[in-house]
Amino acid sequence: MIKNWFKNIGPGTLVAAAFIGPGTVTVCTLAGVNFGYSLLWAMTLSIIATVVLQEMSARLGIISQKGLAELIKTEIKNPVFKILAIILIFSAIVLGNAAYEAGNITGGVLGLETLVGNPQIIFGGFSIHMLSICIGFLAFLLLYIGNYKILEKVLVSMVILMSFSFLVTAVITKPDIFAILKGMFIPKFPKDSLLSVIGLIGTTVVPYNLFLHASLVKEKWYDESDLRFARKDAVTAIVLGGLVSMCIIVSSASIQAKDISNAIDLAKGLEPLFGSFAKYFLSIGLFAAGITSAITAPLAAAYVASGCLGWKSDMKSKKFRSVWMFILFLGILFSSLGIKPIDIIKFAQVANGILLPVIAGFLIWVMNQESIFGIYKNSIKQNLLAFIILGISVLLSLATLNKVFNLNIF
């Protein structure tokens, strides 16, 4: 039974690996420090929304044996709308992931620094962080091998390590279980919490995961009968990923200090209260979050570029490799030179929140095409849930624009 379970996990775990990156760790840390358990409900909502959208994405990949970008390109008949859609998707996912990558690698570096220090080389007036190059090289090696099964096994292992690390950290803080349950299911909006709510949802329901999932499931499954495995895989992995995010919020809620701005500050804050074990577990979790996202972000960008430009989605093709190499190179460059990625991460998080309803709208529209999916097109119940999520994402996007640019929409 356990052997069969391991045999049928994979793409969903990679999706979880993708959304639990350093940005997620940072957002969850700040939510816990500033608002305690009161924003856990936003994670509950995020988990439900992610399960609904990613199930559609998995169904799309298995039934059509095509990627989301590829289907959007073929199904939009108006040439003007088609070009606009391709430009929007390409720029949002490929350029957005390039922005994320420096933060992903830097997040992994921050986790390792606690364990091995911070080796640097001074060259031509620049301080080069060697750990960034090491993490980048590891990501390069795994992606260059181009073997989905090897990539899957490595990322599943890292996600299990990350989940264990953050879970142990949360347990060490001896949280109030009743307060946690209350925070998970009773929505509250404490003062100045709107951007944190947007951040929690935006960092979990990630647009590029919709493209990544559809492309990955067809690497593993080829038949309609495999749909049940894909659904179970997606639900299990996404719920686990959401619980990991909740564990970070719970851990950070135990810290009384307010001068916490990232996970490393949280690790230092936990040490005097709960001993060095908490610091080390959190650091290992942050490293795992960084390295998994450093692999999945370039991979997703390559799949999207291939779909938009009509290339073959082969992990060993030169064109496919050229895209993820470009994304990875930028991430290593910015990270190794010590360029602070926090503003880039913030920009990408806000961009995700704004772009989500557009990408989700594309997905819902495509999943209602009976000519492609037949009996596997969206049911009334699936459409109802999808449109509720779409409505929430539109409101959150408007709230993001309103808050960031002072548009006075509300």
mmCIF file of C-alpha atoms in Angstrom:
data_model
loop_
_atom_site.group_PDB
_atom_site.id
_atom_site.type_symbol
_atom_site.label_atom_id
_atom_site.label_comp_id
_atom_site.label_asym_id
_atom_site.label_seq_id
_atom_site.Cartn_x
_atom_site.Cartn_y
_atom_site.Cartn_z
ATOM 1 C CA MET A 1 0.000 0.000 0.000
ATOM 2 C CA ILE A 2 2.779 2.440 0.971
ATOM 3 C CA LYS A 3 4.742 1.379 -2.139
ATOM 4 C CA ASN A 4 1.725 2.162 -4.350
ATOM 5 C CA TRP A 5 1.258 5.514 -2.619
ATOM 6 C CA PHE A 6 4.870 6.513 -3.310
ATOM 7 C CA LYS A 7 4.523 5.284 -6.902
ATOM 8 C CA ASN A 8 1.638 7.680 -7.549
ATOM 9 C CA ILE A 9 2.970 10.833 -5.920
ATOM 10 C CA GLY A 10 4.954 13.374 -7.844
ATOM 11 C CA PRO A 11 3.511 16.317 -9.793
ATOM 12 C CA GLY A 12 1.366 17.497 -6.861
ATOM 13 C CA THR A 13 4.401 17.447 -4.580
ATOM 14 C CA LEU A 14 6.321 19.524 -7.114
ATOM 15 C CA VAL A 15 3.480 22.058 -7.049
ATOM 16 C CA ALA A 16 3.745 22.195 -3.242
ATOM 17 C CA ALA A 17 7.526 22.538 -3.588
ATOM 18 C CA ALA A 18 6.978 25.449 -5.963
ATOM 19 C CA PHE A 19 4.615 27.477 -3.771
ATOM 20 C CA ILE A 20 6.524 26.977 -0.500
ATOM 21 C CA GLY A 21 9.497 29.146 -1.372
ATOM 22 C CA PRO A 22 11.375 31.807 0.602
ATOM 23 C CA GLY A 23 8.661 34.328 -0.317
ATOM 24 C CA THR A 24 6.035 32.116 1.310
ATOM 25 C CA VAL A 25 8.224 31.601 4.380
ATOM 26 C CA THR A 26 8.724 35.369 4.697
ATOM 27 C CA VAL A 27 5.027 36.227 4.234
ATOM 28 C CA CYS A 28 3.926 33.535 6.721
ATOM 29 C CA THR A 29 6.560 34.645 9.238
ATOM 30 C CA LEU A 30 5.386 38.264 9.116
ATOM 31 C CA ALA A 31 1.719 37.193 9.321
ATOM 32 C CA GLY A 32 2.418 35.173 12.468
ATOM 33 C CA VAL A 33 4.574 37.821 14.126
ATOM 34 C CA ASN A 34 2.161 40.679 13.434
ATOM 35 C CA PHE A 35 -1.242 38.966 13.730
ATOM 36 C CA GLY A 36 -0.709 35.692 15.622
ATOM 37 C CA TYR A 37 -3.124 32.942 14.586
ATOM 38 C CA SER A 38 -5.828 35.307 13.315
ATOM 39 C CA LEU A 39 -4.874 34.999 9.599
ATOM 40 C CA LEU A 40 -4.721 31.201 9.486
ATOM 41 C CA TRP A 41 -8.156 31.281 7.810
ATOM 42 C CA ALA A 42 -6.491 32.900 4.756
ATOM 43 C CA MET A 43 -4.336 29.772 4.444
ATOM 44 C CA THR A 44 -7.430 27.542 4.749
ATOM 45 C CA LEU A 45 -9.049 29.514 1.904
ATOM 46 C CA SER A 46 -5.814 29.329 -0.105
ATOM 47 C CA ILE A 47 -5.624 25.537 0.253
ATOM 48 C CA ILE A 48 -9.216 25.092 -0.996
ATOM 49 C CA ALA A 49 -8.656 27.474 -3.921
ATOM 50 C CA THR A 50 -5.373 25.803 -4.871
ATOM 51 C CA VAL A 51 -6.908 22.306 -4.777
ATOM 52 C CA VAL A 52 -9.786 23.385 -7.055
ATOM 53 C CA LEU A 53 -7.575 25.143 -9.625
ATOM 54 C CA GLN A 54 -4.766 22.573 -9.619
ATOM 55 C CA GLU A 55 -7.257 19.714 -10.068
ATOM 56 C CA MET A 56 -8.472 21.446 -13.222
ATOM 57 C CA SER A 57 -4.879 21.905 -14.339
ATOM 58 C CA ALA A 58 -4.078 18.211 -13.767
ATOM 59 C CA ARG A 59 -7.256 17.134 -15.595
ATOM 60 C CA LEU A 60 -6.315 19.400 -18.500
ATOM 61 C CA GLY A 61 -2.846 17.845 -18.815
ATOM 62 C CA ILE A 62 -3.971 14.200 -18.599
ATOM 63 C CA ILE A 63 -7.043 14.378 -20.859
ATOM 64 C CA SER A 64 -5.643 16.700 -23.545
ATOM 65 C CA GLN A 65 -1.968 15.636 -23.192
ATOM 66 C CA LYS A 66 -1.119 19.312 -23.750
ATOM 67 C CA GLY A 67 0.056 22.186 -21.586
ATOM 68 C CA LEU A 68 -2.167 25.107 -20.528
ATOM 69 C CA ALA A 69 -0.227 27.657 -22.590
ATOM 70 C CA GLU A 70 -0.436 25.389 -25.634
ATOM 71 C CA LEU A 71 -4.217 24.994 -25.312
ATOM 72 C CA ILE A 72 -4.787 28.707 -24.802
ATOM 73 C CA LYS A 73 -2.766 29.368 -27.940
ATOM 74 C CA THR A 74 -4.764 26.900 -30.045
ATOM 75 C CA GLU A 75 -8.223 27.665 -28.626
ATOM 76 C CA ILE A 76 -8.198 31.478 -28.868
ATOM 77 C CA LYS A 77 -9.217 32.061 -32.483
ATOM 78 C CA ASN A 78 -9.071 35.873 -32.608
ATOM 79 C CA PRO A 79 -5.475 36.724 -33.659
ATOM 80 C CA VAL A 80 -5.373 39.968 -31.636
ATOM 81 C CA PHE A 81 -6.570 38.293 -28.413
ATOM 82 C CA LYS A 82 -4.227 35.377 -29.099
ATOM 83 C CA ILE A 83 -1.161 37.631 -29.372
ATOM 84 C CA LEU A 84 -2.193 39.618 -26.277
ATOM 85 C CA ALA A 85 -2.744 36.412 -24.286
ATOM 86 C CA ILE A 86 0.629 34.963 -25.309
ATOM 87 C CA ILE A 87 2.462 38.215 -24.481
ATOM 88 C CA LEU A 88 0.703 38.470 -21.106
ATOM 89 C CA ILE A 89 1.373 34.846 -20.137
ATOM 90 C CA PHE A 90 4.951 34.846 -21.415
ATOM 91 C CA SER A 91 5.904 38.086 -19.672
ATOM 92 C CA ALA A 92 4.097 37.248 -16.444
ATOM 93 C CA ILE A 93 5.450 33.731 -15.991
ATOM 94 C CA VAL A 94 8.876 33.830 -17.639
ATOM 95 C CA LEU A 95 9.895 37.317 -16.470
ATOM 96 C CA GLY A 96 8.084 36.881 -13.136
ATOM 97 C CA ASN A 97 9.981 33.655 -12.442
ATOM 98 C CA ALA A 98 13.239 35.370 -13.317
ATOM 99 C CA ALA A 99 12.384 37.902 -10.606
ATOM 100 C CA TYR A 100 11.599 35.115 -8.127
ATOM 101 C CA GLU A 101 14.720 33.069 -8.803
ATOM 102 C CA ALA A 102 17.188 35.350 -6.996
ATOM 103 C CA GLY A 103 14.932 35.216 -3.942
ATOM 104 C CA ASN A 104 14.645 31.423 -4.174
ATOM 105 C CA ILE A 105 18.412 30.919 -4.253
ATOM 106 C CA THR A 106 19.017 33.552 -1.568
ATOM 107 C CA GLY A 107 16.445 31.848 0.643
ATOM 108 C CA GLY A 108 18.326 28.558 0.352
ATOM 109 C CA VAL A 109 21.556 30.396 1.145
ATOM 110 C CA LEU A 110 20.075 31.988 4.277
ATOM 111 C CA GLY A 111 19.089 28.555 5.528
ATOM 112 C CA LEU A 112 22.576 27.120 4.891
ATOM 113 C CA GLU A 113 24.367 30.107 6.471
ATOM 114 C CA THR A 114 23.073 29.134 9.908
ATOM 115 C CA LEU A 115 24.599 25.679 9.467
ATOM 116 C CA VAL A 116 27.896 26.290 7.598
ATOM 117 C CA GLY A 117 28.598 30.029 7.784
ATOM 118 C CA ASN A 118 28.882 32.407 4.827
ATOM 119 C CA PRO A 119 31.947 31.758 2.611
ATOM 120 C CA GLN A 120 32.627 34.664 0.247
ATOM 121 C CA ILE A 121 35.178 35.614 -2.406
ATOM 122 C CA ILE A 122 36.140 39.260 -3.008
ATOM 123 C CA PHE A 123 36.681 39.836 -6.730
ATOM 124 C CA GLY A 124 36.993 43.194 -8.502
ATOM 125 C CA GLY A 125 35.257 45.074 -5.699
ATOM 126 C CA PHE A 126 32.376 42.576 -5.606
ATOM 127 C CA SER A 127 31.645 40.166 -2.793
ATOM 128 C CA ILE A 128 30.602 36.833 -4.325
ATOM 129 C CA HIS A 129 28.532 34.476 -2.156
ATOM 130 C CA MET A 130 29.805 30.950 -2.767
ATOM 131 C CA LEU A 131 26.698 29.272 -1.338
ATOM 132 C CA SER A 132 24.579 30.923 -4.059
ATOM 133 C CA ILE A 133 26.808 29.397 -6.718
ATOM 134 C CA CYS A 134 26.672 25.984 -4.992
ATOM 135 C CA ILE A 135 22.859 25.989 -4.815
ATOM 136 C CA GLY A 136 22.618 27.266 -8.381
ATOM 137 C CA PHE A 137 24.975 24.512 -9.569
ATOM 138 C CA LEU A 138 22.897 21.850 -7.780
ATOM 139 C CA ALA A 139 19.708 23.184 -9.416
ATOM 140 C CA PHE A 140 21.497 23.289 -12.801
ATOM 141 C CA LEU A 141 22.677 19.694 -12.449
ATOM 142 C CA LEU A 142 19.214 18.336 -11.605
ATOM 143 C CA LEU A 143 17.546 20.256 -14.426
ATOM 144 C CA TYR A 144 20.250 19.413 -16.992
ATOM 145 C CA ILE A 145 19.926 15.670 -16.361
ATOM 146 C CA GLY A 146 16.426 16.167 -17.809
ATOM 147 C CA ASN A 147 15.030 13.031 -16.186
ATOM 148 C CA TYR A 148 11.587 13.657 -14.699
ATOM 149 C CA LYS A 149 11.738 10.650 -12.350
ATOM 150 C CA ILE A 150 15.054 11.743 -10.799
ATOM 151 C CA LEU A 151 13.807 15.329 -10.453
ATOM 152 C CA GLU A 152 10.597 14.087 -8.862
ATOM 153 C CA LYS A 153 12.390 11.895 -6.305
ATOM 154 C CA VAL A 154 14.762 14.694 -5.266
ATOM 155 C CA LEU A 155 11.975 17.248 -4.868
ATOM 156 C CA VAL A 156 9.680 14.822 -3.016
ATOM 157 C CA SER A 157 12.541 14.121 -0.585
ATOM 158 C CA MET A 158 13.177 17.842 -0.091
ATOM 159 C CA VAL A 159 9.481 18.540 0.505
ATOM 160 C CA ILE A 160 9.327 15.770 3.126
ATOM 161 C CA LEU A 161 12.432 17.251 4.803
ATOM 162 C CA MET A 162 10.948 20.746 4.673
ATOM 163 C CA SER A 163 7.588 19.582 6.052
ATOM 164 C CA PHE A 164 9.249 17.722 8.921
ATOM 165 C CA SER A 165 11.485 20.716 9.756
ATOM 166 C CA PHE A 166 8.672 23.271 9.948
ATOM 167 C CA LEU A 167 6.321 20.856 11.734
ATOM 168 C CA VAL A 168 8.909 20.148 14.452
ATOM 169 C CA THR A 169 9.561 23.896 14.800
ATOM 170 C CA ALA A 170 5.840 24.539 15.326
ATOM 171 C CA VAL A 171 5.492 21.696 17.866
ATOM 172 C CA ILE A 172 8.507 22.976 19.836
ATOM 173 C CA THR A 173 6.684 26.283 20.430
ATOM 174 C CA LYS A 174 3.819 24.414 22.229
ATOM 175 C CA PRO A 175 0.960 26.252 20.479
ATOM 176 C CA ASP A 176 -2.637 26.648 21.689
ATOM 177 C CA ILE A 177 -4.540 24.090 19.556
ATOM 178 C CA PHE A 178 -7.958 25.642 20.202
ATOM 179 C CA ALA A 179 -6.702 29.085 19.168
ATOM 180 C CA ILE A 180 -5.220 27.565 16.001
ATOM 181 C CA LEU A 181 -8.530 25.917 15.022
ATOM 182 C CA LYS A 182 -10.351 29.187 15.705
ATOM 183 C CA GLY A 183 -7.881 31.088 13.514
ATOM 184 C CA MET A 184 -8.233 28.503 10.709
ATOM 185 C CA PHE A 185 -12.002 28.670 10.365
ATOM 186 C CA ILE A 186 -13.163 32.072 11.672
ATOM 187 C CA PRO A 187 -12.163 34.913 9.305
ATOM 188 C CA LYS A 188 -10.832 38.078 10.912
ATOM 189 C CA PHE A 189 -9.316 41.231 9.483
ATOM 190 C CA PRO A 190 -7.124 42.824 12.166
ATOM 191 C CA LYS A 191 -6.043 46.407 11.521
ATOM 192 C CA ASP A 192 -3.538 46.724 8.633
ATOM 193 C CA SER A 193 -3.825 43.016 7.794
ATOM 194 C CA LEU A 194 -5.188 43.322 4.224
ATOM 195 C CA LEU A 195 -1.825 43.151 2.453
ATOM 196 C CA SER A 196 -0.857 40.153 4.607
ATOM 197 C CA VAL A 197 -4.072 38.357 3.577
ATOM 198 C CA ILE A 198 -3.361 39.148 -0.076
ATOM 199 C CA GLY A 199 0.220 37.963 0.366
ATOM 200 C CA LEU A 200 -0.803 34.661 2.000
ATOM 201 C CA ILE A 201 -3.264 33.861 -0.777
ATOM 202 C CA GLY A 202 -1.050 35.224 -3.564
ATOM 203 C CA THR A 203 1.956 33.190 -2.440
ATOM 204 C CA THR A 204 -0.069 29.939 -2.296
ATOM 205 C CA VAL A 205 -2.392 30.161 -5.310
ATOM 206 C CA VAL A 206 0.460 30.745 -7.767
ATOM 207 C CA PRO A 207 -0.353 31.301 -11.477
ATOM 208 C CA TYR A 208 2.772 29.568 -12.786
ATOM 209 C CA ASN A 209 1.824 26.373 -10.907
ATOM 210 C CA LEU A 210 -1.252 26.032 -13.136
ATOM 211 C CA PHE A 211 1.060 25.779 -16.149
ATOM 212 C CA LEU A 212 3.647 23.623 -14.366
ATOM 213 C CA HIS A 213 1.086 21.067 -13.114
ATOM 214 C CA ALA A 214 -0.588 20.599 -16.513
ATOM 215 C CA SER A 215 2.807 19.986 -18.130
ATOM 216 C CA LEU A 216 4.133 17.644 -15.434
ATOM 217 C CA VAL A 217 1.137 15.292 -15.145
ATOM 218 C CA LYS A 218 1.482 14.278 -18.791
ATOM 219 C CA GLU A 219 5.094 13.296 -18.076
ATOM 220 C CA LYS A 220 3.819 10.768 -15.505
ATOM 221 C CA TRP A 221 0.299 9.763 -16.618
ATOM 222 C CA TYR A 222 -1.123 9.138 -20.100
ATOM 223 C CA ASP A 223 -4.570 7.615 -19.616
ATOM 224 C CA GLU A 224 -7.966 8.900 -18.434
ATOM 225 C CA SER A 225 -8.031 6.166 -15.772
ATOM 226 C CA ASP A 226 -4.987 7.809 -14.146
ATOM 227 C CA LEU A 227 -7.028 10.882 -13.283
ATOM 228 C CA ARG A 228 -7.914 9.485 -9.837
ATOM 229 C CA PHE A 229 -4.210 9.142 -8.998
ATOM 230 C CA ALA A 230 -3.533 12.704 -10.130
ATOM 231 C CA ARG A 231 -6.398 14.050 -8.002
ATOM 232 C CA LYS A 232 -5.295 12.166 -4.891
ATOM 233 C CA ASP A 233 -1.715 13.307 -5.471
ATOM 234 C CA ALA A 234 -2.745 16.949 -5.875
ATOM 235 C CA VAL A 235 -5.027 17.060 -2.820
ATOM 236 C CA THR A 236 -2.516 15.304 -0.540
ATOM 237 C CA ALA A 237 0.439 17.450 -1.580
ATOM 238 C CA ILE A 238 -1.406 20.792 -1.538
ATOM 239 C CA VAL A 239 -2.977 20.160 1.884
ATOM 240 C CA LEU A 240 0.449 19.145 3.202
ATOM 241 C CA GLY A 241 1.979 22.280 1.684
ATOM 242 C CA GLY A 242 -0.721 24.432 3.254
ATOM 243 C CA LEU A 243 -0.092 22.827 6.649
ATOM 244 C CA VAL A 244 3.616 23.622 6.293
ATOM 245 C CA SER A 245 2.727 27.290 5.715
ATOM 246 C CA MET A 246 0.442 27.187 8.754
ATOM 247 C CA CYS A 247 3.283 25.713 10.832
ATOM 248 C CA ILE A 248 5.447 28.717 9.919
ATOM 249 C CA ILE A 249 2.673 31.100 11.015
ATOM 250 C CA VAL A 250 2.199 29.159 14.259
ATOM 251 C CA SER A 251 5.956 29.184 14.984
ATOM 252 C CA SER A 252 6.311 32.909 14.387
ATOM 253 C CA ALA A 253 3.204 33.703 16.470
ATOM 254 C CA SER A 254 5.126 32.536 19.555
ATOM 255 C CA ILE A 255 7.690 35.338 19.183
ATOM 256 C CA GLN A 256 6.931 38.475 21.174
ATOM 257 C CA ALA A 257 9.502 40.695 19.442
ATOM 258 C CA LYS A 258 8.274 42.843 16.553
ATOM 259 C CA ASP A 259 11.648 43.410 14.839
ATOM 260 C CA ILE A 260 11.283 40.222 12.795
ATOM 261 C CA SER A 261 11.397 40.689 9.023
ATOM 262 C CA ASN A 262 12.346 37.240 7.704
ATOM 263 C CA ALA A 263 12.779 33.587 8.621
ATOM 264 C CA ILE A 264 16.366 34.030 9.847
ATOM 265 C CA ASP A 265 15.181 36.644 12.370
ATOM 266 C CA LEU A 266 12.537 34.112 13.390
ATOM 267 C CA ALA A 267 15.199 31.414 13.840
ATOM 268 C CA LYS A 268 17.241 33.732 16.070
ATOM 269 C CA GLY A 269 14.131 34.721 18.005
ATOM 270 C CA LEU A 270 13.204 31.086 18.666
ATOM 271 C CA GLU A 271 16.671 30.123 19.945
ATOM 272 C CA PRO A 272 16.592 31.791 23.395
ATOM 273 C CA LEU A 273 13.037 30.556 24.039
ATOM 274 C CA PHE A 274 13.182 27.011 22.728
ATOM 275 C CA GLY A 275 16.900 26.209 22.291
ATOM 276 C CA SER A 276 19.172 25.841 19.269
ATOM 277 C CA PHE A 277 17.146 22.904 17.888
ATOM 278 C CA ALA A 278 14.373 25.280 16.780
ATOM 279 C CA LYS A 279 16.899 27.445 14.947
ATOM 280 C CA TYR A 280 18.444 24.510 13.112
ATOM 281 C CA PHE A 281 15.138 22.910 12.139
ATOM 282 C CA LEU A 282 13.895 26.241 10.764
ATOM 283 C CA SER A 283 17.142 26.789 8.840
ATOM 284 C CA ILE A 284 16.943 23.328 7.244
ATOM 285 C CA GLY A 285 13.330 24.030 6.267
ATOM 286 C CA LEU A 286 14.278 27.364 4.705
ATOM 287 C CA PHE A 287 17.111 25.727 2.729
ATOM 288 C CA ALA A 288 14.714 23.047 1.421
ATOM 289 C CA ALA A 289 12.139 25.724 0.498
ATOM 290 C CA GLY A 290 14.781 27.692 -1.399
ATOM 291 C CA ILE A 291 16.282 24.808 -3.368
ATOM 292 C CA THR A 292 12.917 23.302 -4.388
ATOM 293 C CA SER A 293 11.630 26.650 -5.672
ATOM 294 C CA ALA A 294 14.988 27.351 -7.350
ATOM 295 C CA ILE A 295 14.372 24.208 -9.439
ATOM 296 C CA THR A 296 10.631 24.517 -10.134
ATOM 297 C CA ALA A 297 10.572 28.219 -11.121
ATOM 298 C CA PRO A 298 12.951 27.830 -14.121
ATOM 299 C CA LEU A 299 11.213 24.565 -15.061
ATOM 300 C CA ALA A 300 7.787 26.253 -15.113
ATOM 301 C CA ALA A 301 9.160 29.151 -17.170
ATOM 302 C CA ALA A 302 10.572 26.705 -19.727
ATOM 303 C CA TYR A 303 7.236 24.877 -20.064
ATOM 304 C CA VAL A 304 5.362 28.165 -20.516
ATOM 305 C CA ALA A 305 7.837 29.482 -23.079
ATOM 306 C CA SER A 306 7.615 26.188 -25.008
ATOM 307 C CA GLY A 307 3.805 26.332 -25.041
ATOM 308 C CA CYS A 308 3.671 30.005 -26.061
ATOM 309 C CA LEU A 309 6.301 29.707 -28.790
ATOM 310 C CA GLY A 310 5.200 26.324 -30.146
ATOM 311 C CA TRP A 311 8.318 24.417 -29.116
ATOM 312 C CA LYS A 312 8.386 20.762 -28.139
ATOM 313 C CA SER A 313 8.161 20.417 -24.332
ATOM 314 C CA ASP A 314 11.137 18.097 -24.057
ATOM 315 C CA MET A 315 13.312 18.566 -20.951
ATOM 316 C CA LYS A 316 16.410 17.623 -22.993
ATOM 317 C CA SER A 317 15.802 19.903 -26.004
ATOM 318 C CA LYS A 318 18.167 22.865 -26.514
ATOM 319 C CA LYS A 319 15.385 25.469 -26.664
ATOM 320 C CA PHE A 320 13.740 24.164 -23.477
ATOM 321 C CA ARG A 321 17.081 24.146 -21.676
ATOM 322 C CA SER A 322 17.979 27.635 -22.900
ATOM 323 C CA VAL A 323 14.953 29.127 -21.075
ATOM 324 C CA TRP A 324 15.561 27.540 -17.680
ATOM 325 C CA MET A 325 19.298 28.231 -17.989
ATOM 326 C CA PHE A 326 18.558 31.935 -18.546
ATOM 327 C CA ILE A 327 16.235 32.102 -15.502
ATOM 328 C CA LEU A 328 18.687 30.185 -13.329
ATOM 329 C CA PHE A 329 21.654 32.296 -14.464
ATOM 330 C CA LEU A 330 19.887 35.530 -13.518
ATOM 331 C CA GLY A 331 18.991 34.086 -10.119
ATOM 332 C CA ILE A 332 22.580 32.973 -9.428
ATOM 333 C CA LEU A 333 23.982 36.321 -10.617
ATOM 334 C CA PHE A 334 21.751 38.513 -8.457
ATOM 335 C CA SER A 335 22.008 36.218 -5.456
ATOM 336 C CA SER A 336 25.792 35.667 -5.579
ATOM 337 C CA LEU A 337 26.445 39.424 -5.871
ATOM 338 C CA GLY A 338 24.329 40.008 -2.778
ATOM 339 C CA ILE A 339 21.668 42.153 -4.471
ATOM 340 C CA LYS A 340 18.796 42.203 -1.976
ATOM 341 C CA PRO A 341 15.799 40.455 -3.572
ATOM 342 C CA ILE A 342 13.149 41.636 -1.117
ATOM 343 C CA ASP A 343 11.791 44.361 -3.425
ATOM 344 C CA ILE A 344 11.815 41.941 -6.377
ATOM 345 C CA ILE A 345 9.957 39.326 -4.321
ATOM 346 C CA LYS A 346 7.391 41.916 -3.205
ATOM 347 C CA PHE A 347 6.868 43.016 -6.812
ATOM 348 C CA ALA A 348 6.437 39.416 -7.971
ATOM 349 C CA GLN A 349 4.001 38.654 -5.130
ATOM 350 C CA VAL A 350 1.835 41.639 -6.040
ATOM 351 C CA ALA A 351 2.063 40.744 -9.754
ATOM 352 C CA ASN A 352 0.894 37.222 -8.914
ATOM 353 C CA GLY A 353 -2.125 38.567 -7.061
ATOM 354 C CA ILE A 354 -3.087 40.774 -10.016
ATOM 355 C CA LEU A 355 -2.446 38.123 -12.698
ATOM 356 C CA LEU A 356 -4.158 35.241 -10.905
ATOM 357 C CA PRO A 357 -7.738 36.106 -12.006
ATOM 358 C CA VAL A 358 -6.557 36.475 -15.621
ATOM 359 C CA ILE A 359 -4.822 33.075 -15.679
ATOM 360 C CA ALA A 360 -7.615 31.409 -13.654
ATOM 361 C CA GLY A 361 -10.142 32.854 -16.110
ATOM 362 C CA PHE A 362 -8.230 31.316 -19.030
ATOM 363 C CA LEU A 363 -8.152 27.956 -17.247
ATOM 364 C CA ILE A 364 -11.894 27.935 -16.462
ATOM 365 C CA TRP A 365 -12.726 28.910 -20.037
ATOM 366 C CA VAL A 366 -10.549 26.157 -21.527
ATOM 367 C CA MET A 367 -11.908 23.517 -19.100
ATOM 368 C CA ASN A 368 -15.437 24.161 -20.389
ATOM 369 C CA GLN A 369 -14.537 23.233 -23.982
ATOM 370 C CA GLU A 370 -16.560 20.044 -24.593
ATOM 371 C CA SER A 371 -14.821 19.498 -27.935
ATOM 372 C CA ILE A 372 -11.556 18.894 -26.039
ATOM 373 C CA PHE A 373 -12.588 17.309 -22.754
ATOM 374 C CA GLY A 374 -15.949 15.662 -23.470
ATOM 375 C CA ILE A 375 -17.288 14.132 -20.230
ATOM 376 C CA TYR A 376 -14.233 15.466 -18.387
ATOM 377 C CA LYS A 377 -15.102 19.111 -18.887
ATOM 378 C CA ASN A 378 -16.007 21.130 -15.785
ATOM 379 C CA SER A 379 -19.219 20.083 -14.036
ATOM 380 C CA ILE A 380 -21.688 22.628 -12.652
ATOM 381 C CA LYS A 381 -20.256 22.094 -9.153
ATOM 382 C CA GLN A 382 -16.669 22.569 -10.379
ATOM 383 C CA ASN A 383 -17.645 25.722 -12.269
ATOM 384 C CA LEU A 384 -19.462 27.097 -9.217
ATOM 385 C CA LEU A 385 -16.380 26.624 -7.026
ATOM 386 C CA ALA A 386 -14.102 27.954 -9.764
ATOM 387 C CA PHE A 387 -16.153 31.132 -10.273
ATOM 388 C CA ILE A 388 -16.301 31.772 -6.519
ATOM 389 C CA ILE A 389 -12.500 31.520 -6.426
ATOM 390 C CA LEU A 390 -12.259 33.712 -9.524
ATOM 391 C CA GLY A 391 -14.483 36.323 -7.848
ATOM 392 C CA ILE A 392 -12.350 36.288 -4.687
ATOM 393 C CA SER A 393 -9.164 36.618 -6.756
ATOM 394 C CA VAL A 394 -10.623 39.629 -8.628
ATOM 395 C CA LEU A 395 -11.510 41.322 -5.319
ATOM 396 C CA LEU A 396 -8.042 40.613 -3.963
ATOM 397 C CA SER A 397 -6.459 42.021 -7.117
ATOM 398 C CA LEU A 398 -8.504 45.198 -6.807
ATOM 399 C CA ALA A 399 -7.563 45.411 -3.129
ATOM 400 C CA THR A 400 -3.899 45.001 -4.077
ATOM 401 C CA LEU A 401 -4.076 47.795 -6.655
ATOM 402 C CA ASN A 402 -5.998 49.971 -4.230
ATOM 403 C CA LYS A 403 -3.511 49.466 -1.405
ATOM 404 C CA VAL A 404 -0.275 49.648 -3.374
ATOM 405 C CA PHE A 405 -1.155 52.496 -5.748
ATOM 406 C CA ASN A 406 -3.705 54.409 -3.605
ATOM 407 C CA LEU A 407 -6.391 54.269 -6.312
ATOM 408 C CA ASN A 408 -9.286 54.694 -3.860
ATOM 409 C CA ILE A 409 -11.273 51.912 -5.531
ATOM 410 C CA PHE A 410 -13.035 51.070 -2.282
#
